[in-house]
Amino acid sequence: MKKAWFLSIIGLVLLFSWSCREDFDYEPSVGQLSFSKDTVFLDTVFKGISSSTYSLTVYNTSSTDIRIPTVTLKNGEQSQYRLNVNGNAGNSFTDVPLLAKDSLFIFIETTVTNVNENEFLYTDVLQLGQEDNYQEVPLITLVKQANFIYADGTSRKKTIQIGQDIDGNPIQVDGFVLKDDQLELVNTQPYVVYGYAIVPENKQLNVAAGSRVHFHSNSGIYISSNSQLNVNGVLSEDINQLENEVIFEGDRLEPEFAHVAGQWGGIIFEANSINNSLHHLTIKNAQIGIQIKGAPNDDAPNIQLNNCQIHNSSIVNMMSQGGSFTAVNSVFGSAGNNSVLLQKGGSYSFTHCTLANYWNEGFRTQPAFFIHATENGGSYPLSLVMENSIIDGSTFSEIALSIDISTIQELRFNHTSLKTTTLDLTPDISIEASEYFINPILNPALTYLNPNKLLFWPQSGSETLDIGDPNISADFPKDIHGVDRMTSPDLGAKELLP
């Protein structure tokens, strides 16, 4: 009995030893691997910012189980690429098993921190096999140089409020105050902002035509009271390249991030930041594109928007809390909630604007345009004029009002299309009331070039073409892209493409 028990133990030990020898039935790889790609191109990254994760599939097309003696990077520990093989991270691996007719995934990332100023490509080589008989796959990354704006050891930090949580509690973050030499942004290189950059009181942040400003996650610009943001974009000759446009967006340059909402915070204007001037500015993929906090004096608006576009914010594109702005030839596109949200009253003017929310990243319950001038039984003064404009989107009703008519200073929709299922927007305000609605266009057939890619040009057959009031257009004879609209103007910011 003891002998049988002893032999059983020996058998188990041998079986265990057999199963643990990964190389027992594996032959070394001798160049018979094939790959899903001849070269792995990691899309453009900014110097110092991590890339997305890319994959390479390695195939063993033979009928033999093999082991790959080495999976390594040619530059070894000095490489700025990172690998993950079989769930293990590193730069080099040995004796990697690969069964017959099976495949292996290798995941690749990079953060390029060390590259010569005049170099634009960072490269390395993935090597598989054994020395003198490696199979190689080049790795290539385009590195974009940038000017970085962030809090350093000499920056003055300041706590700011960027919003409220669902319970109404303030959300506060530590920002950093911009220095005088950071208040002039030019177009020679893109900028990358880390954190909330604060324009100090009594200062101006000026952004030159053609500038590109990228924001890291949880970053943005905070315009203090009595300070200004001046964006000086001008008309571009190429409507696709927008070479003279100023663009604010996230810092992920890979194509798969081109239309990912909520990559960065947004632009916040503190109360009494007035006479901000935004020309030919595109803001995209923020959380709240523009937020205005508080009301200015009666004579000067917080912001003047001319030929601007705000797209694809995860929450709201344009939100004002008792502030004021004028918007001309501007597009307020898709957003997770509202294209435009006006709270606590205020004073607003829209001329030849397109408000069109075709959000496709989830279920949306909020209208494209929401005016909320009442709160907790109280109401706020409201002045709103919208002319030759469009209110549209993918839900049945894209306009909602919460207004006390006793506090209305002015309310006029003139030659504006509205998508709505009801004529009675409130118990006291009907679209049939001519003192509020002049020549309204209800639920017109309307299509765009490609709203999912932020292309809100109306298409032939849209019922908003050629029906604008020419008396209004006379003061704005060209659309956002410089197309003439003097005869038979279309509604909205964009004329039909010639």
Tab-separated table of C-alpha atoms in Angstrom:
chain	number	residue	atom	x	y	z
A	1	MET	CA	0.000	0.000	0.000
A	2	LYS	CA	2.782	2.420	0.920
A	3	LYS	CA	4.578	1.553	-2.298
A	4	ALA	CA	1.466	2.255	-4.381
A	5	TRP	CA	0.925	5.561	-2.550
A	6	PHE	CA	4.575	6.565	-3.157
A	7	LEU	CA	4.340	5.740	-6.864
A	8	SER	CA	1.180	7.805	-7.142
A	9	ILE	CA	2.923	10.811	-5.618
A	10	ILE	CA	5.882	10.392	-7.988
A	11	GLY	CA	3.460	10.222	-10.928
A	12	LEU	CA	1.738	13.434	-9.899
A	13	VAL	CA	5.076	15.219	-9.528
A	14	LEU	CA	6.170	14.063	-12.977
A	15	LEU	CA	2.828	15.086	-14.478
A	16	PHE	CA	3.063	18.505	-12.863
A	17	SER	CA	6.637	18.962	-14.080
A	18	TRP	CA	5.623	17.916	-17.593
A	19	SER	CA	2.760	20.463	-17.680
A	20	CYS	CA	4.972	23.300	-16.434
A	21	ARG	CA	7.583	22.954	-19.146
A	22	GLU	CA	6.285	25.427	-21.676
A	23	ASP	CA	9.067	24.653	-24.111
A	24	PHE	CA	8.732	20.850	-23.989
A	25	ASP	CA	6.720	20.542	-27.195
A	26	TYR	CA	7.547	23.955	-28.654
A	27	GLU	CA	10.040	24.545	-31.394
A	28	PRO	CA	11.839	27.885	-31.591
A	29	SER	CA	10.516	30.328	-34.162
A	30	VAL	CA	12.807	30.499	-37.185
A	31	GLY	CA	11.145	33.193	-39.292
A	32	GLN	CA	7.792	31.610	-40.038
A	33	LEU	CA	5.654	34.281	-38.347
A	34	SER	CA	3.267	36.506	-40.238
A	35	PHE	CA	1.775	39.829	-39.107
A	36	SER	CA	-1.433	41.809	-39.442
A	37	LYS	CA	0.602	44.888	-40.478
A	38	ASP	CA	3.936	45.391	-42.160
A	39	THR	CA	4.368	48.646	-40.225
A	40	VAL	CA	2.560	49.981	-37.162
A	41	PHE	CA	1.735	53.657	-37.572
A	42	LEU	CA	0.807	55.303	-34.301
A	43	ASP	CA	-1.165	58.432	-35.140
A	44	THR	CA	0.106	61.917	-34.428
A	45	VAL	CA	0.812	62.764	-30.794
A	46	PHE	CA	2.051	65.834	-29.016
A	47	LYS	CA	5.456	65.565	-27.448
A	48	GLY	CA	4.988	64.421	-23.847
A	49	ILE	CA	1.395	63.164	-24.249
A	50	SER	CA	0.575	59.462	-24.256
A	51	SER	CA	-0.781	57.876	-27.420
A	52	SER	CA	-3.718	55.546	-27.795
A	53	THR	CA	-3.063	51.808	-27.627
A	54	TYR	CA	-2.424	50.103	-30.950
A	55	SER	CA	-2.316	46.384	-31.645
A	56	LEU	CA	-0.322	44.048	-33.845
A	57	THR	CA	-1.491	40.491	-34.424
A	58	VAL	CA	1.211	37.825	-34.800
A	59	TYR	CA	0.163	34.618	-36.600
A	60	ASN	CA	1.660	31.146	-36.411
A	61	THR	CA	0.464	29.693	-39.711
A	62	SER	CA	2.411	26.466	-39.269
A	63	SER	CA	1.142	23.137	-37.877
A	64	THR	CA	3.742	23.224	-35.105
A	65	ASP	CA	3.572	24.769	-31.677
A	66	ILE	CA	6.396	27.270	-31.435
A	67	ARG	CA	7.997	29.601	-28.972
A	68	ILE	CA	9.282	33.020	-29.933
A	69	PRO	CA	12.730	33.277	-28.307
A	70	THR	CA	12.555	37.091	-28.036
A	71	VAL	CA	9.965	39.815	-28.495
A	72	THR	CA	11.794	43.076	-28.014
A	73	LEU	CA	12.272	46.663	-29.093
A	74	LYS	CA	15.420	47.415	-31.009
A	75	ASN	CA	16.188	50.430	-28.819
A	76	GLY	CA	15.756	48.301	-25.707
A	77	GLU	CA	15.277	50.108	-22.413
A	78	GLN	CA	15.936	53.433	-24.149
A	79	SER	CA	12.858	53.020	-26.331
A	80	GLN	CA	9.950	55.379	-25.777
A	81	TYR	CA	7.511	52.718	-26.931
A	82	ARG	CA	5.806	50.361	-24.463
A	83	LEU	CA	4.672	46.802	-25.141
A	84	ASN	CA	2.138	44.478	-23.590
A	85	VAL	CA	2.423	40.775	-24.453
A	86	ASN	CA	0.142	38.148	-22.881
A	87	GLY	CA	-0.951	40.664	-20.278
A	88	ASN	CA	2.601	41.577	-19.266
A	89	ALA	CA	4.028	45.059	-19.765
A	90	GLY	CA	7.629	45.741	-20.691
A	91	ASN	CA	10.114	46.311	-23.493
A	92	SER	CA	11.445	42.774	-23.896
A	93	PHE	CA	10.057	39.235	-23.493
A	94	THR	CA	11.570	35.784	-23.904
A	95	ASP	CA	10.201	32.356	-24.833
A	96	VAL	CA	6.712	33.500	-25.768
A	97	PRO	CA	4.585	30.448	-26.679
A	98	LEU	CA	2.363	30.425	-29.750
A	99	LEU	CA	0.291	27.374	-30.637
A	100	ALA	CA	-0.088	26.039	-34.160
A	101	LYS	CA	-2.596	27.954	-36.284
A	102	ASP	CA	-3.017	30.457	-33.461
A	103	SER	CA	-2.359	34.170	-33.014
A	104	LEU	CA	-0.842	36.511	-30.457
A	105	PHE	CA	-1.760	40.135	-29.737
A	106	ILE	CA	0.943	42.683	-29.011
A	107	PHE	CA	-0.272	46.061	-27.713
A	108	ILE	CA	1.859	49.141	-28.320
A	109	GLU	CA	1.832	52.649	-26.813
A	110	THR	CA	4.222	55.558	-26.692
A	111	THR	CA	4.880	58.795	-24.852
A	112	VAL	CA	7.555	60.676	-26.745
A	113	THR	CA	9.411	62.981	-24.379
A	114	ASN	CA	12.830	63.064	-26.006
A	115	VAL	CA	13.021	64.064	-29.645
A	116	ASN	CA	15.154	66.631	-31.426
A	117	GLU	CA	13.413	69.926	-32.138
A	118	ASN	CA	13.687	69.501	-35.906
A	119	GLU	CA	12.537	65.872	-35.947
A	120	PHE	CA	8.900	65.015	-36.643
A	121	LEU	CA	9.049	61.222	-36.633
A	122	TYR	CA	9.885	58.937	-33.747
A	123	THR	CA	10.659	55.379	-34.811
A	124	ASP	CA	11.726	52.047	-33.420
A	125	VAL	CA	11.572	48.435	-34.574
A	126	LEU	CA	9.716	45.526	-32.993
A	127	GLN	CA	11.906	42.437	-33.267
A	128	LEU	CA	10.627	38.855	-32.977
A	129	GLY	CA	12.771	35.706	-33.076
A	130	GLN	CA	16.418	35.420	-32.197
A	131	GLU	CA	19.489	37.471	-32.936
A	132	ASP	CA	20.710	37.283	-36.538
A	133	ASN	CA	17.300	35.901	-37.520
A	134	TYR	CA	14.823	38.534	-36.325
A	135	GLN	CA	11.577	39.257	-38.078
A	136	GLU	CA	10.992	42.997	-37.789
A	137	VAL	CA	8.001	45.338	-37.784
A	138	PRO	CA	8.763	49.102	-37.885
A	139	LEU	CA	6.956	51.393	-35.432
A	140	ILE	CA	6.405	54.993	-36.571
A	141	THR	CA	4.882	57.964	-34.727
A	142	LEU	CA	4.470	61.500	-35.990
A	143	VAL	CA	5.390	63.868	-33.173
A	144	LYS	CA	3.972	67.371	-33.164
A	145	GLN	CA	5.866	70.087	-31.368
A	146	ALA	CA	3.753	72.419	-29.242
A	147	ASN	CA	3.909	75.263	-26.776
A	148	PHE	CA	2.775	73.983	-23.387
A	149	ILE	CA	0.842	76.178	-20.969
A	150	TYR	CA	0.746	74.744	-17.457
A	151	ALA	CA	1.378	75.573	-13.806
A	152	ASP	CA	5.105	75.598	-13.065
A	153	GLY	CA	6.979	76.426	-9.888
A	154	THR	CA	6.536	80.160	-10.402
A	155	SER	CA	2.822	80.111	-11.293
A	156	ARG	CA	0.279	81.640	-8.957
A	157	LYS	CA	-2.465	79.152	-8.175
A	158	LYS	CA	-6.060	80.107	-7.540
A	159	THR	CA	-9.161	78.095	-6.690
A	160	ILE	CA	-12.051	78.649	-9.109
A	161	GLN	CA	-15.588	77.339	-9.391
A	162	ILE	CA	-16.265	75.617	-12.704
A	163	GLY	CA	-19.831	74.460	-12.066
A	164	GLN	CA	-22.177	72.641	-9.723
A	165	ASP	CA	-22.872	68.979	-9.024
A	166	ILE	CA	-26.341	67.449	-9.245
A	167	ASP	CA	-27.069	68.579	-5.668
A	168	GLY	CA	-26.177	72.194	-6.395
A	169	ASN	CA	-22.855	72.068	-4.566
A	170	PRO	CA	-20.003	74.057	-6.140
A	171	ILE	CA	-17.365	72.170	-8.111
A	172	GLN	CA	-14.020	73.806	-7.406
A	173	VAL	CA	-10.622	73.197	-8.947
A	174	ASP	CA	-7.178	74.709	-8.619
A	175	GLY	CA	-6.325	76.820	-11.634
A	176	PHE	CA	-3.211	78.811	-12.417
A	177	VAL	CA	-2.965	82.477	-13.335
A	178	LEU	CA	-1.494	83.218	-16.752
A	179	LYS	CA	1.630	85.375	-16.822
A	180	ASP	CA	1.961	88.407	-19.058
A	181	ASP	CA	4.090	86.506	-21.583
A	182	GLN	CA	1.343	83.852	-21.919
A	183	LEU	CA	-1.410	86.278	-22.922
A	184	GLU	CA	-0.538	86.498	-26.637
A	185	LEU	CA	-1.157	83.248	-28.536
A	186	VAL	CA	0.218	83.118	-32.081
A	187	ASN	CA	-0.103	80.566	-34.876
A	188	THR	CA	3.496	79.396	-35.271
A	189	GLN	CA	2.955	76.244	-33.180
A	190	PRO	CA	-0.101	74.735	-31.513
A	191	TYR	CA	-0.640	75.244	-27.793
A	192	VAL	CA	-1.472	72.565	-25.235
A	193	VAL	CA	-3.098	73.695	-21.999
A	194	TYR	CA	-2.787	71.577	-18.839
A	195	GLY	CA	-5.303	72.581	-16.157
A	196	TYR	CA	-7.497	75.689	-15.974
A	197	ALA	CA	-5.627	78.734	-17.244
A	198	ILE	CA	-6.917	81.899	-15.567
A	199	VAL	CA	-6.835	85.256	-17.340
A	200	PRO	CA	-6.201	87.663	-14.463
A	201	GLU	CA	-8.370	90.703	-13.798
A	202	ASN	CA	-7.769	93.722	-15.996
A	203	LYS	CA	-5.852	91.634	-18.549
A	204	GLN	CA	-6.649	90.380	-22.054
A	205	LEU	CA	-5.901	87.024	-23.636
A	206	ASN	CA	-5.449	87.581	-27.380
A	207	VAL	CA	-5.499	84.694	-29.846
A	208	ALA	CA	-4.205	85.268	-33.378
A	209	ALA	CA	-5.879	84.025	-36.558
A	210	GLY	CA	-4.997	80.437	-37.434
A	211	SER	CA	-4.066	79.489	-33.862
A	212	ARG	CA	-4.749	75.968	-32.607
A	213	VAL	CA	-5.258	75.561	-28.862
A	214	HIS	CA	-5.542	72.040	-27.432
A	215	PHE	CA	-6.725	71.212	-23.937
A	216	HIS	CA	-5.816	68.231	-21.794
A	217	SER	CA	-8.507	66.387	-19.847
A	218	ASN	CA	-10.077	68.558	-17.097
A	219	SER	CA	-8.565	71.715	-18.557
A	220	GLY	CA	-9.940	74.962	-19.894
A	221	ILE	CA	-9.757	78.757	-19.804
A	222	TYR	CA	-11.256	80.914	-17.056
A	223	ILE	CA	-11.879	84.576	-17.887
A	224	SER	CA	-11.912	86.597	-14.654
A	225	SER	CA	-14.093	89.645	-13.928
A	226	ASN	CA	-12.916	92.721	-15.808
A	227	SER	CA	-10.729	90.640	-18.119
A	228	GLN	CA	-11.316	89.712	-21.757
A	229	LEU	CA	-10.792	86.984	-24.310
A	230	ASN	CA	-10.218	88.253	-27.846
A	231	VAL	CA	-10.194	85.603	-30.558
A	232	ASN	CA	-9.108	87.179	-33.836
A	233	GLY	CA	-9.821	84.518	-36.419
A	234	VAL	CA	-10.605	85.623	-39.965
A	235	LEU	CA	-12.266	84.125	-43.012
A	236	SER	CA	-10.476	81.070	-44.464
A	237	GLU	CA	-10.088	80.389	-48.163
A	238	ASP	CA	-10.414	76.613	-47.669
A	239	ILE	CA	-13.663	75.647	-45.921
A	240	ASN	CA	-12.214	72.228	-45.059
A	241	GLN	CA	-8.798	73.271	-43.756
A	242	LEU	CA	-10.048	76.466	-42.060
A	243	GLU	CA	-6.489	77.778	-42.094
A	244	ASN	CA	-7.420	81.147	-40.582
A	245	GLU	CA	-9.956	79.810	-38.097
A	246	VAL	CA	-9.034	79.591	-34.418
A	247	ILE	CA	-9.791	76.106	-33.095
A	248	PHE	CA	-10.153	75.047	-29.451
A	249	GLU	CA	-10.281	71.272	-28.950
A	250	GLY	CA	-8.814	68.370	-26.957
A	251	ASP	CA	-5.197	67.237	-27.120
A	252	ARG	CA	-5.837	63.763	-28.558
A	253	LEU	CA	-4.901	63.982	-32.230
A	254	GLU	CA	-5.749	60.406	-33.237
A	255	PRO	CA	-8.591	60.174	-35.806
A	256	GLU	CA	-10.754	58.106	-33.454
A	257	PHE	CA	-10.899	61.085	-31.063
A	258	ALA	CA	-12.030	63.575	-33.717
A	259	HIS	CA	-15.663	63.381	-32.601
A	260	VAL	CA	-15.398	62.232	-28.972
A	261	ALA	CA	-17.301	64.622	-26.710
A	262	GLY	CA	-16.199	65.777	-23.269
A	263	GLN	CA	-12.434	65.610	-23.763
A	264	TRP	CA	-11.836	68.893	-21.921
A	265	GLY	CA	-13.698	71.355	-19.713
A	266	GLY	CA	-14.516	74.472	-21.732
A	267	ILE	CA	-14.307	78.280	-21.570
A	268	ILE	CA	-15.779	79.995	-18.492
A	269	PHE	CA	-16.567	83.719	-18.345
A	270	GLU	CA	-16.886	85.137	-14.853
A	271	ALA	CA	-19.544	87.744	-14.052
A	272	ASN	CA	-18.630	91.200	-15.337
A	273	SER	CA	-16.199	89.906	-17.908
A	274	ILE	CA	-17.604	92.048	-20.706
A	275	ASN	CA	-16.774	92.962	-24.298
A	276	ASN	CA	-15.231	89.574	-25.059
A	277	SER	CA	-14.856	89.270	-28.819
A	278	LEU	CA	-14.867	85.897	-30.590
A	279	HIS	CA	-14.371	85.856	-34.361
A	280	HIS	CA	-14.110	82.738	-36.529
A	281	LEU	CA	-13.676	80.447	-33.532
A	282	THR	CA	-14.520	76.735	-33.497
A	283	ILE	CA	-14.948	75.010	-30.125
A	284	LYS	CA	-15.448	71.263	-30.167
A	285	ASN	CA	-15.514	68.186	-27.937
A	286	ALA	CA	-15.699	70.072	-24.628
A	287	GLN	CA	-17.966	69.389	-21.658
A	288	ILE	CA	-19.550	72.861	-21.686
A	289	GLY	CA	-18.224	74.806	-24.661
A	290	ILE	CA	-18.907	78.296	-23.281
A	291	GLN	CA	-20.296	79.120	-19.846
A	292	ILE	CA	-21.255	82.668	-18.816
A	293	LYS	CA	-21.666	83.284	-15.099
A	294	GLY	CA	-23.645	86.323	-14.024
A	295	ALA	CA	-24.960	89.468	-15.646
A	296	PRO	CA	-22.973	92.468	-16.875
A	297	ASN	CA	-24.193	96.031	-17.002
A	298	ASP	CA	-26.926	96.918	-19.445
A	299	ASP	CA	-24.703	98.502	-22.067
A	300	ALA	CA	-22.085	95.856	-22.867
A	301	PRO	CA	-22.647	92.153	-23.568
A	302	ASN	CA	-20.462	89.493	-22.052
A	303	ILE	CA	-19.548	88.122	-25.484
A	304	GLN	CA	-19.889	89.037	-29.135
A	305	LEU	CA	-19.758	85.891	-31.292
A	306	ASN	CA	-19.223	86.361	-35.013
A	307	ASN	CA	-18.842	83.425	-37.409
A	308	CYS	CA	-18.309	80.922	-34.583
A	309	GLN	CA	-19.089	77.216	-34.254
A	310	ILE	CA	-19.554	75.218	-31.058
A	311	HIS	CA	-19.972	71.479	-31.544
A	312	ASN	CA	-20.172	68.161	-29.764
A	313	SER	CA	-20.085	69.184	-26.107
A	314	SER	CA	-20.951	66.340	-23.761
A	315	ILE	CA	-23.302	68.589	-21.717
A	316	VAL	CA	-24.111	71.960	-23.327
A	317	ASN	CA	-22.514	73.954	-26.142
A	318	MET	CA	-23.474	77.428	-24.899
A	319	MET	CA	-24.773	78.114	-21.392
A	320	SER	CA	-25.526	81.500	-19.882
A	321	GLN	CA	-26.683	82.113	-16.319
A	322	GLY	CA	-28.074	85.624	-16.394
A	323	GLY	CA	-25.449	86.910	-18.802
A	324	SER	CA	-25.705	88.343	-22.283
A	325	PHE	CA	-24.281	87.806	-25.739
A	326	THR	CA	-24.865	88.580	-29.382
A	327	ALA	CA	-24.362	85.844	-31.956
A	328	VAL	CA	-24.125	86.376	-35.719
A	329	ASN	CA	-23.484	83.737	-38.394
A	330	SER	CA	-22.834	81.144	-35.706
A	331	VAL	CA	-23.556	77.417	-35.400
A	332	PHE	CA	-24.500	75.740	-32.132
A	333	GLY	CA	-24.405	72.072	-33.077
A	334	SER	CA	-24.942	68.763	-31.357
A	335	ALA	CA	-24.544	68.305	-27.597
A	336	GLY	CA	-25.465	65.777	-24.935
A	337	ASN	CA	-28.198	68.045	-23.545
A	338	ASN	CA	-28.771	71.478	-25.110
A	339	SER	CA	-27.182	73.275	-27.999
A	340	VAL	CA	-28.004	76.518	-26.145
A	341	LEU	CA	-29.209	76.809	-22.536
A	342	LEU	CA	-30.220	80.217	-21.176
A	343	GLN	CA	-30.845	80.301	-17.419
A	344	LYS	CA	-31.811	83.099	-15.007
A	345	GLY	CA	-32.840	85.482	-17.741
A	346	GLY	CA	-30.380	87.744	-19.478
A	347	SER	CA	-30.124	89.568	-22.793
A	348	TYR	CA	-29.463	87.724	-26.067
A	349	SER	CA	-29.479	88.264	-29.806
A	350	PHE	CA	-29.185	85.607	-32.541
A	351	THR	CA	-28.952	86.630	-36.204
A	352	HIS	CA	-28.478	84.068	-38.982
A	353	CYS	CA	-27.658	81.345	-36.470
A	354	THR	CA	-28.119	77.579	-36.698
A	355	LEU	CA	-29.106	75.684	-33.557
A	356	ALA	CA	-29.196	72.019	-34.604
A	357	ASN	CA	-28.766	69.141	-32.183
A	358	TYR	CA	-28.255	65.750	-33.840
A	359	TRP	CA	-26.511	64.110	-30.874
A	360	ASN	CA	-25.961	60.405	-31.598
A	361	GLU	CA	-23.874	59.295	-28.619
A	362	GLY	CA	-26.830	58.316	-26.450
A	363	PHE	CA	-30.408	59.171	-25.512
A	364	ARG	CA	-31.096	62.906	-25.313
A	365	THR	CA	-34.114	64.276	-23.456
A	366	GLN	CA	-33.326	68.017	-23.566
A	367	PRO	CA	-34.263	70.313	-26.476
A	368	ALA	CA	-31.708	72.048	-28.641
A	369	PHE	CA	-32.840	75.460	-27.333
A	370	PHE	CA	-34.000	75.847	-23.726
A	371	ILE	CA	-34.825	79.192	-22.115
A	372	HIS	CA	-35.269	78.854	-18.349
A	373	ALA	CA	-36.014	82.268	-16.861
A	374	THR	CA	-37.882	81.062	-13.756
A	375	GLU	CA	-36.542	79.403	-10.637
A	376	ASN	CA	-38.029	78.434	-7.262
A	377	GLY	CA	-41.149	80.500	-7.838
A	378	GLY	CA	-39.187	83.570	-8.942
A	379	SER	CA	-38.499	84.925	-12.397
A	380	TYR	CA	-35.762	86.873	-14.136
A	381	PRO	CA	-35.873	89.649	-16.725
A	382	LEU	CA	-35.359	88.347	-20.245
A	383	SER	CA	-34.599	89.995	-23.566
A	384	LEU	CA	-34.255	87.705	-26.587
A	385	VAL	CA	-34.288	88.410	-30.324
A	386	MET	CA	-33.756	85.648	-32.896
A	387	GLU	CA	-33.863	86.464	-36.614
A	388	ASN	CA	-33.319	84.492	-39.848
A	389	SER	CA	-32.263	81.523	-37.752
A	390	ILE	CA	-32.908	77.789	-37.364
A	391	ILE	CA	-33.911	75.734	-34.309
A	392	ASP	CA	-33.701	72.074	-35.267
A	393	GLY	CA	-32.585	68.633	-34.176
A	394	SER	CA	-33.314	64.923	-34.053
A	395	THR	CA	-36.116	64.953	-31.435
A	396	PHE	CA	-39.756	65.899	-31.951
A	397	SER	CA	-39.523	69.272	-30.161
A	398	GLU	CA	-36.325	71.316	-30.056
A	399	ILE	CA	-37.500	74.456	-28.249
A	400	ALA	CA	-38.711	74.808	-24.650
A	401	LEU	CA	-39.527	77.928	-22.660
A	402	SER	CA	-39.960	78.527	-18.942
A	403	ILE	CA	-40.769	82.238	-18.867
A	404	ASP	CA	-42.895	84.593	-16.782
A	405	ILE	CA	-44.344	87.026	-19.309
A	406	SER	CA	-44.413	89.771	-16.676
A	407	THR	CA	-40.597	89.889	-16.727
A	408	ILE	CA	-40.177	89.798	-20.503
A	409	GLN	CA	-38.406	92.913	-21.710
A	410	GLU	CA	-38.354	91.713	-25.321
A	411	LEU	CA	-39.129	88.399	-26.987
A	412	ARG	CA	-39.084	88.201	-30.778
A	413	PHE	CA	-38.610	85.330	-33.197
A	414	ASN	CA	-38.495	86.778	-36.708
A	415	HIS	CA	-38.250	84.589	-39.833
A	416	THR	CA	-37.015	81.666	-37.753
A	417	SER	CA	-37.733	77.964	-38.242
A	418	LEU	CA	-38.843	75.993	-35.199
A	419	LYS	CA	-39.161	72.265	-34.727
A	420	THR	CA	-41.980	71.714	-32.249
A	421	THR	CA	-45.008	69.507	-31.661
A	422	THR	CA	-47.072	72.265	-30.061
A	423	LEU	CA	-48.006	75.845	-30.814
A	424	ASP	CA	-48.350	76.680	-27.127
A	425	LEU	CA	-44.788	76.860	-25.795
A	426	THR	CA	-46.065	78.056	-22.403
A	427	PRO	CA	-49.606	78.717	-21.099
A	428	ASP	CA	-49.104	82.383	-22.051
A	429	ILE	CA	-46.883	82.187	-25.146
A	430	SER	CA	-48.135	80.746	-28.417
A	431	ILE	CA	-46.363	80.628	-31.739
A	432	GLU	CA	-49.538	82.118	-33.164
A	433	ALA	CA	-48.958	85.310	-31.117
A	434	SER	CA	-47.631	87.839	-33.621
A	435	GLU	CA	-46.094	90.039	-30.926
A	436	TYR	CA	-43.612	87.227	-30.282
A	437	PHE	CA	-43.422	85.298	-33.587
A	438	ILE	CA	-43.107	87.030	-36.971
A	439	ASN	CA	-43.370	84.753	-40.023
A	440	PRO	CA	-42.404	81.569	-38.134
A	441	ILE	CA	-41.553	78.499	-40.208
A	442	LEU	CA	-42.847	75.415	-38.397
A	443	ASN	CA	-41.241	72.000	-38.797
A	444	PRO	CA	-39.702	72.526	-42.239
A	445	ALA	CA	-38.091	69.666	-44.115
A	446	LEU	CA	-34.407	70.198	-43.494
A	447	THR	CA	-31.306	68.122	-44.203
A	448	TYR	CA	-27.594	68.825	-43.720
A	449	LEU	CA	-24.439	67.680	-45.451
A	450	ASN	CA	-23.340	65.498	-42.504
A	451	PRO	CA	-24.301	66.571	-38.965
A	452	ASN	CA	-22.396	63.621	-37.452
A	453	LYS	CA	-19.200	65.201	-38.767
A	454	LEU	CA	-20.226	68.736	-37.799
A	455	LEU	CA	-21.111	69.679	-41.383
A	456	PHE	CA	-24.286	71.759	-41.075
A	457	TRP	CA	-24.623	73.044	-44.625
A	458	PRO	CA	-28.273	72.842	-45.688
A	459	GLN	CA	-28.902	70.587	-48.636
A	460	SER	CA	-30.953	71.106	-51.762
A	461	GLY	CA	-34.643	70.579	-51.015
A	462	SER	CA	-34.459	71.982	-47.490
A	463	GLU	CA	-37.392	74.254	-46.817
A	464	THR	CA	-35.232	76.871	-45.087
A	465	LEU	CA	-33.609	77.971	-48.353
A	466	ASP	CA	-34.304	81.405	-49.875
A	467	ILE	CA	-36.878	82.435	-47.248
A	468	GLY	CA	-34.890	84.753	-44.979
A	469	ASP	CA	-35.816	88.388	-44.501
A	470	PRO	CA	-33.497	90.352	-46.851
A	471	ASN	CA	-33.816	93.433	-44.660
A	472	ILE	CA	-32.079	91.521	-41.875
A	473	SER	CA	-29.478	90.011	-44.191
A	474	ALA	CA	-28.569	93.439	-45.537
A	475	ASP	CA	-26.460	94.043	-42.433
A	476	PHE	CA	-24.783	90.630	-42.802
A	477	PRO	CA	-24.339	90.144	-46.560
A	478	LYS	CA	-22.093	87.052	-46.305
A	479	ASP	CA	-22.514	83.783	-44.429
A	480	ILE	CA	-20.039	82.185	-42.003
A	481	HIS	CA	-17.829	81.052	-44.912
A	482	GLY	CA	-18.048	84.232	-46.965
A	483	VAL	CA	-20.804	83.041	-49.338
A	484	ASP	CA	-22.958	85.904	-50.604
A	485	ARG	CA	-26.539	85.984	-49.288
A	486	MET	CA	-27.726	89.370	-50.580
A	487	THR	CA	-30.411	87.860	-52.798
A	488	SER	CA	-32.902	85.323	-51.379
A	489	PRO	CA	-31.006	84.583	-48.147
A	490	ASP	CA	-31.256	81.159	-46.546
A	491	LEU	CA	-32.072	80.816	-42.867
A	492	GLY	CA	-29.208	79.952	-40.538
A	493	ALA	CA	-25.475	80.550	-40.538
A	494	LYS	CA	-24.664	78.705	-43.741
A	495	GLU	CA	-25.938	79.262	-47.256
A	496	LEU	CA	-26.412	76.354	-49.612
A	497	LEU	CA	-22.965	75.442	-50.939
A	498	PRO	CA	-22.510	76.952	-54.421
